[in-house]
Short mmCIF file of C-alpha atoms in Angstrom, two decimals:
data_model
loop_
_atom_site.label_atom_id
_atom_site.label_comp_id
_atom_site.label_asym_id
_atom_site.label_seq_id
_atom_site.Cartn_x
_atom_site.Cartn_y
_atom_site.Cartn_z
CA MET A 1 82.22 97.09 97.64
CA THR A 2 80.84 94.04 99.46
CA SER A 3 82.02 90.51 98.78
CA ARG A 4 79.08 88.34 97.71
CA LYS A 5 80.43 85.22 99.42
CA THR A 6 81.32 86.70 102.81
CA GLY A 7 79.30 89.89 103.08
CA ILE A 8 82.42 91.78 104.24
CA ALA A 9 82.54 95.36 103.08
CA TYR A 10 85.92 96.27 101.64
CA THR A 11 86.26 100.02 101.26
CA ARG A 12 88.64 101.62 98.81
CA GLU A 13 89.19 105.34 98.79
CA LEU A 14 89.24 107.31 95.58
CA ARG A 15 92.67 108.30 94.34
CA ARG A 16 93.61 111.86 95.16
CA THR A 17 95.87 114.29 93.40
CA PRO A 18 98.84 115.70 95.35
CA GLU A 19 96.89 118.95 95.84
CA GLN A 20 94.09 117.02 97.62
CA THR A 21 96.25 115.17 100.16
CA ASP A 22 95.91 117.78 102.92
CA GLY A 23 99.66 118.48 102.97
CA ILE A 24 100.48 115.11 104.53
CA ASN A 25 103.04 114.21 101.86
CA SER A 26 106.69 114.89 102.48
CA PRO A 27 107.78 118.31 101.16
CA GLU A 28 109.59 116.84 98.18
CA GLY A 29 107.32 113.83 97.72
CA GLU A 30 110.45 111.68 97.41
CA TRP A 31 109.05 108.70 99.29
CA GLY A 32 105.77 108.91 97.42
CA ILE A 33 107.12 106.69 94.68
CA MET A 34 107.77 103.81 97.09
CA LYS A 35 105.28 100.99 96.61
CA LEU A 36 103.59 99.09 99.41
CA SER A 37 105.00 95.84 97.97
CA LYS A 38 108.49 97.06 98.98
CA VAL A 39 107.34 97.73 102.56
CA ILE A 40 105.88 94.23 102.78
CA ALA A 41 109.04 92.66 101.33
CA GLU A 42 111.18 94.43 103.96
CA LYS A 43 108.78 93.64 106.80
CA ASN A 44 110.09 91.19 109.36
CA GLY A 45 107.28 88.74 109.82
CA PRO A 46 105.39 85.82 108.39
CA GLU A 47 104.71 85.45 104.68
CA TYR A 48 100.98 85.43 105.40
CA PRO A 49 98.86 87.38 107.88
CA GLU A 50 98.37 85.73 111.27
CA SER A 51 94.83 85.01 112.40
CA VAL A 52 92.52 83.83 115.15
CA ALA A 53 89.26 81.96 114.79
CA PRO A 54 85.86 83.50 115.46
CA GLY A 55 84.89 82.74 119.04
CA THR A 56 88.41 83.38 120.37
CA THR A 57 88.45 85.23 123.69
CA LEU A 58 90.04 88.64 123.98
CA ARG A 59 92.71 87.25 126.32
CA GLU A 60 93.67 84.52 123.83
CA ALA A 61 93.88 87.10 121.02
CA ALA A 62 96.01 89.40 123.20
CA ARG A 63 98.29 86.49 124.13
CA LYS A 64 98.75 85.54 120.47
CA MET A 65 99.52 89.15 119.50
CA THR A 66 102.13 89.31 122.26
CA GLU A 67 103.73 85.98 121.26
CA LEU A 68 103.90 87.00 117.59
CA GLY A 69 104.92 90.59 118.24
CA THR A 70 102.12 91.91 116.08
CA GLY A 71 99.46 94.54 116.61
CA ALA A 72 96.61 93.00 114.62
CA LEU A 73 95.19 89.62 113.64
CA LEU A 74 92.72 88.59 111.00
CA VAL A 75 89.63 86.81 112.26
CA LEU A 76 88.87 83.81 110.06
CA LYS A 77 87.68 80.26 110.38
CA PRO A 78 90.42 77.59 110.57
CA GLY A 79 91.37 76.30 107.15
CA GLU A 80 89.69 79.18 105.30
CA SER A 81 91.58 81.49 103.02
CA THR A 82 91.87 85.21 103.72
CA LEU A 83 89.25 85.68 101.01
CA HIS A 84 86.68 84.67 103.63
CA CYS A 85 87.96 86.94 106.41
CA SER A 86 85.37 87.86 109.05
CA GLY A 87 87.25 90.93 110.28
CA LEU A 88 90.35 92.25 112.00
CA ILE A 89 91.11 92.57 115.73
CA SER A 90 93.80 95.06 116.73
CA LYS A 91 95.46 96.18 119.94
CA SER A 92 93.28 99.28 119.82
CA ASP A 93 90.17 97.09 119.72
CA LEU A 94 91.45 95.16 122.75
CA VAL A 95 92.14 98.34 124.71
CA ARG A 96 88.69 99.71 123.86
CA ALA A 97 87.08 96.43 124.97
CA ILE A 98 88.99 96.31 128.27
CA ALA A 99 88.15 99.97 128.92
CA GLU A 100 84.48 99.00 129.07
CA GLU A 101 84.01 98.22 132.74
CA LYS A 102 81.84 95.12 132.37
CA VAL A 103 83.98 93.23 129.85
CA ASP A 104 85.77 90.09 131.04
CA PRO A 105 88.71 89.30 128.70
CA ASP A 106 88.34 85.59 129.51
CA SER A 107 84.75 85.43 128.27
CA ALA A 108 84.38 88.33 125.79
CA LEU A 109 84.93 87.27 122.18
CA VAL A 110 86.84 88.93 119.37
CA ASP A 111 83.65 88.71 117.29
CA ASP A 112 82.09 91.45 119.41
CA PHE A 113 84.98 93.91 119.14
CA MET A 114 86.67 93.27 115.76
CA SER A 115 86.45 95.65 112.83
CA ARG A 116 84.13 94.16 110.22
CA ARG A 117 84.15 96.90 107.61
CA LEU A 118 87.76 96.82 106.53
CA ILE A 119 89.53 99.54 104.64
CA VAL A 120 92.20 97.81 102.60
CA ALA A 121 95.20 98.76 100.50
CA ASN A 122 96.37 97.12 97.31
CA ILE A 123 99.90 95.71 97.23
CA SER A 124 100.69 98.01 94.28
CA ASP A 125 99.55 101.22 96.06
CA GLN A 126 102.04 104.00 96.68
CA VAL A 127 103.16 104.47 100.28
CA ASP A 128 102.09 108.13 100.44
CA TYR A 129 98.55 107.15 99.47
CA VAL A 130 98.47 104.41 102.13
CA ILE A 131 99.76 106.80 104.81
CA ASN A 132 97.07 109.32 103.90
CA VAL A 133 94.36 106.65 104.20
CA MET A 134 95.69 105.48 107.56
CA LEU A 135 95.89 109.01 108.96
CA ARG A 136 92.52 110.10 107.61
CA HIS A 137 90.72 107.09 109.11
CA HIS A 138 92.84 106.77 112.29
CA ILE A 139 93.99 103.27 111.30
CA ALA A 140 97.20 101.77 112.67
CA HIS A 141 96.94 98.42 110.81
CA LEU A 142 95.75 98.04 107.26
CA PRO A 143 95.05 94.73 105.46
CA VAL A 144 96.77 94.53 102.08
CA ILE A 145 95.14 92.70 99.19
CA GLU A 146 96.81 91.01 96.26
CA GLY A 147 94.33 89.76 93.73
CA LYS A 148 91.19 89.10 95.74
CA ALA A 149 92.70 87.88 99.01
CA ILE A 150 94.46 89.56 101.92
CA CYS A 151 98.19 88.87 101.64
CA SER A 152 99.49 90.90 104.58
CA ILE A 153 98.71 93.44 107.27
CA VAL A 154 100.84 96.57 107.20
CA SER A 155 101.26 98.92 110.15
CA LYS A 156 102.40 102.52 110.42
CA THR A 157 105.56 101.17 112.07
CA ASP A 158 106.28 98.91 109.07
CA ILE A 159 106.00 101.93 106.76
CA LEU A 160 108.19 104.12 108.96
CA ASN A 161 110.85 101.39 109.16
CA SER A 162 110.95 101.12 105.36
CA MET A 163 111.15 104.88 104.99
CA ASN A 164 114.02 104.94 107.50
CA VAL A 165 115.93 102.33 105.47
CA GLU A 166 115.37 104.41 102.33
CA LYS A 167 116.69 107.54 104.05
CA ASP A 168 119.74 105.64 105.36
CA ILE A 169 120.52 104.47 101.82
CA GLU A 170 120.09 107.98 100.47
CA LEU A 171 122.34 109.46 103.18
CA GLN A 172 125.02 106.85 102.51
CA TRP A 173 124.86 107.55 98.79
CA LEU A 174 125.18 111.29 99.42
CA SER A 175 128.10 110.69 101.80
CA ASP A 176 129.84 108.57 99.17
CA TYR A 177 129.13 111.22 96.53
CA THR A 178 130.49 114.10 98.63
CA GLY A 179 133.57 112.17 99.72
CA SER A 180 132.71 111.79 103.39
CA ALA A 181 132.29 108.03 103.05
CA GLY A 182 134.27 107.34 106.24
CA GLU A 183 131.44 108.64 108.40
CA ARG A 184 128.29 106.56 108.85
CA HIS A 185 125.14 108.70 108.89
CA SER A 186 121.77 107.58 110.12
CA VAL A 187 118.35 109.18 110.17
CA PHE A 188 117.95 108.35 113.86
#
């Protein structure tokens, strides 16, 4: 689907049944009921996705990612809402750009290397569905929409951290249930 105002193509995958997920789900499917909204709520970061303006150099974008401790930034004009997003620049895009021998990070612009056709997730999507989309399309950072605007960017690391917290809670509950509450168990 393409936004009429911005011309950005937002791609949504069709829902798949558990039999069509290529075996990527966990064996029991226990984390499949976790919603992406929970991952975003547990995520340590800003309430809104960070961004850079079109025309920003690759070095400036890399510096901002490093300062913020993030792996991706939206590209949008200052003062515009995420509804008018031009694209997304990620660490992978920066590495690919630098790998090209004739690219100068001080003069090359994010506009030339950002992803324009964004695959997005909905804040109410299930985590197993989002993981499948990320793996299938080799995406490390996925914009998340709520309503018609991008509300966050979720990474594979964000999802794994949330899953780890869930497993820790489950292990603690099982320890309490079996009577070995004195020992603290952790997934890692």
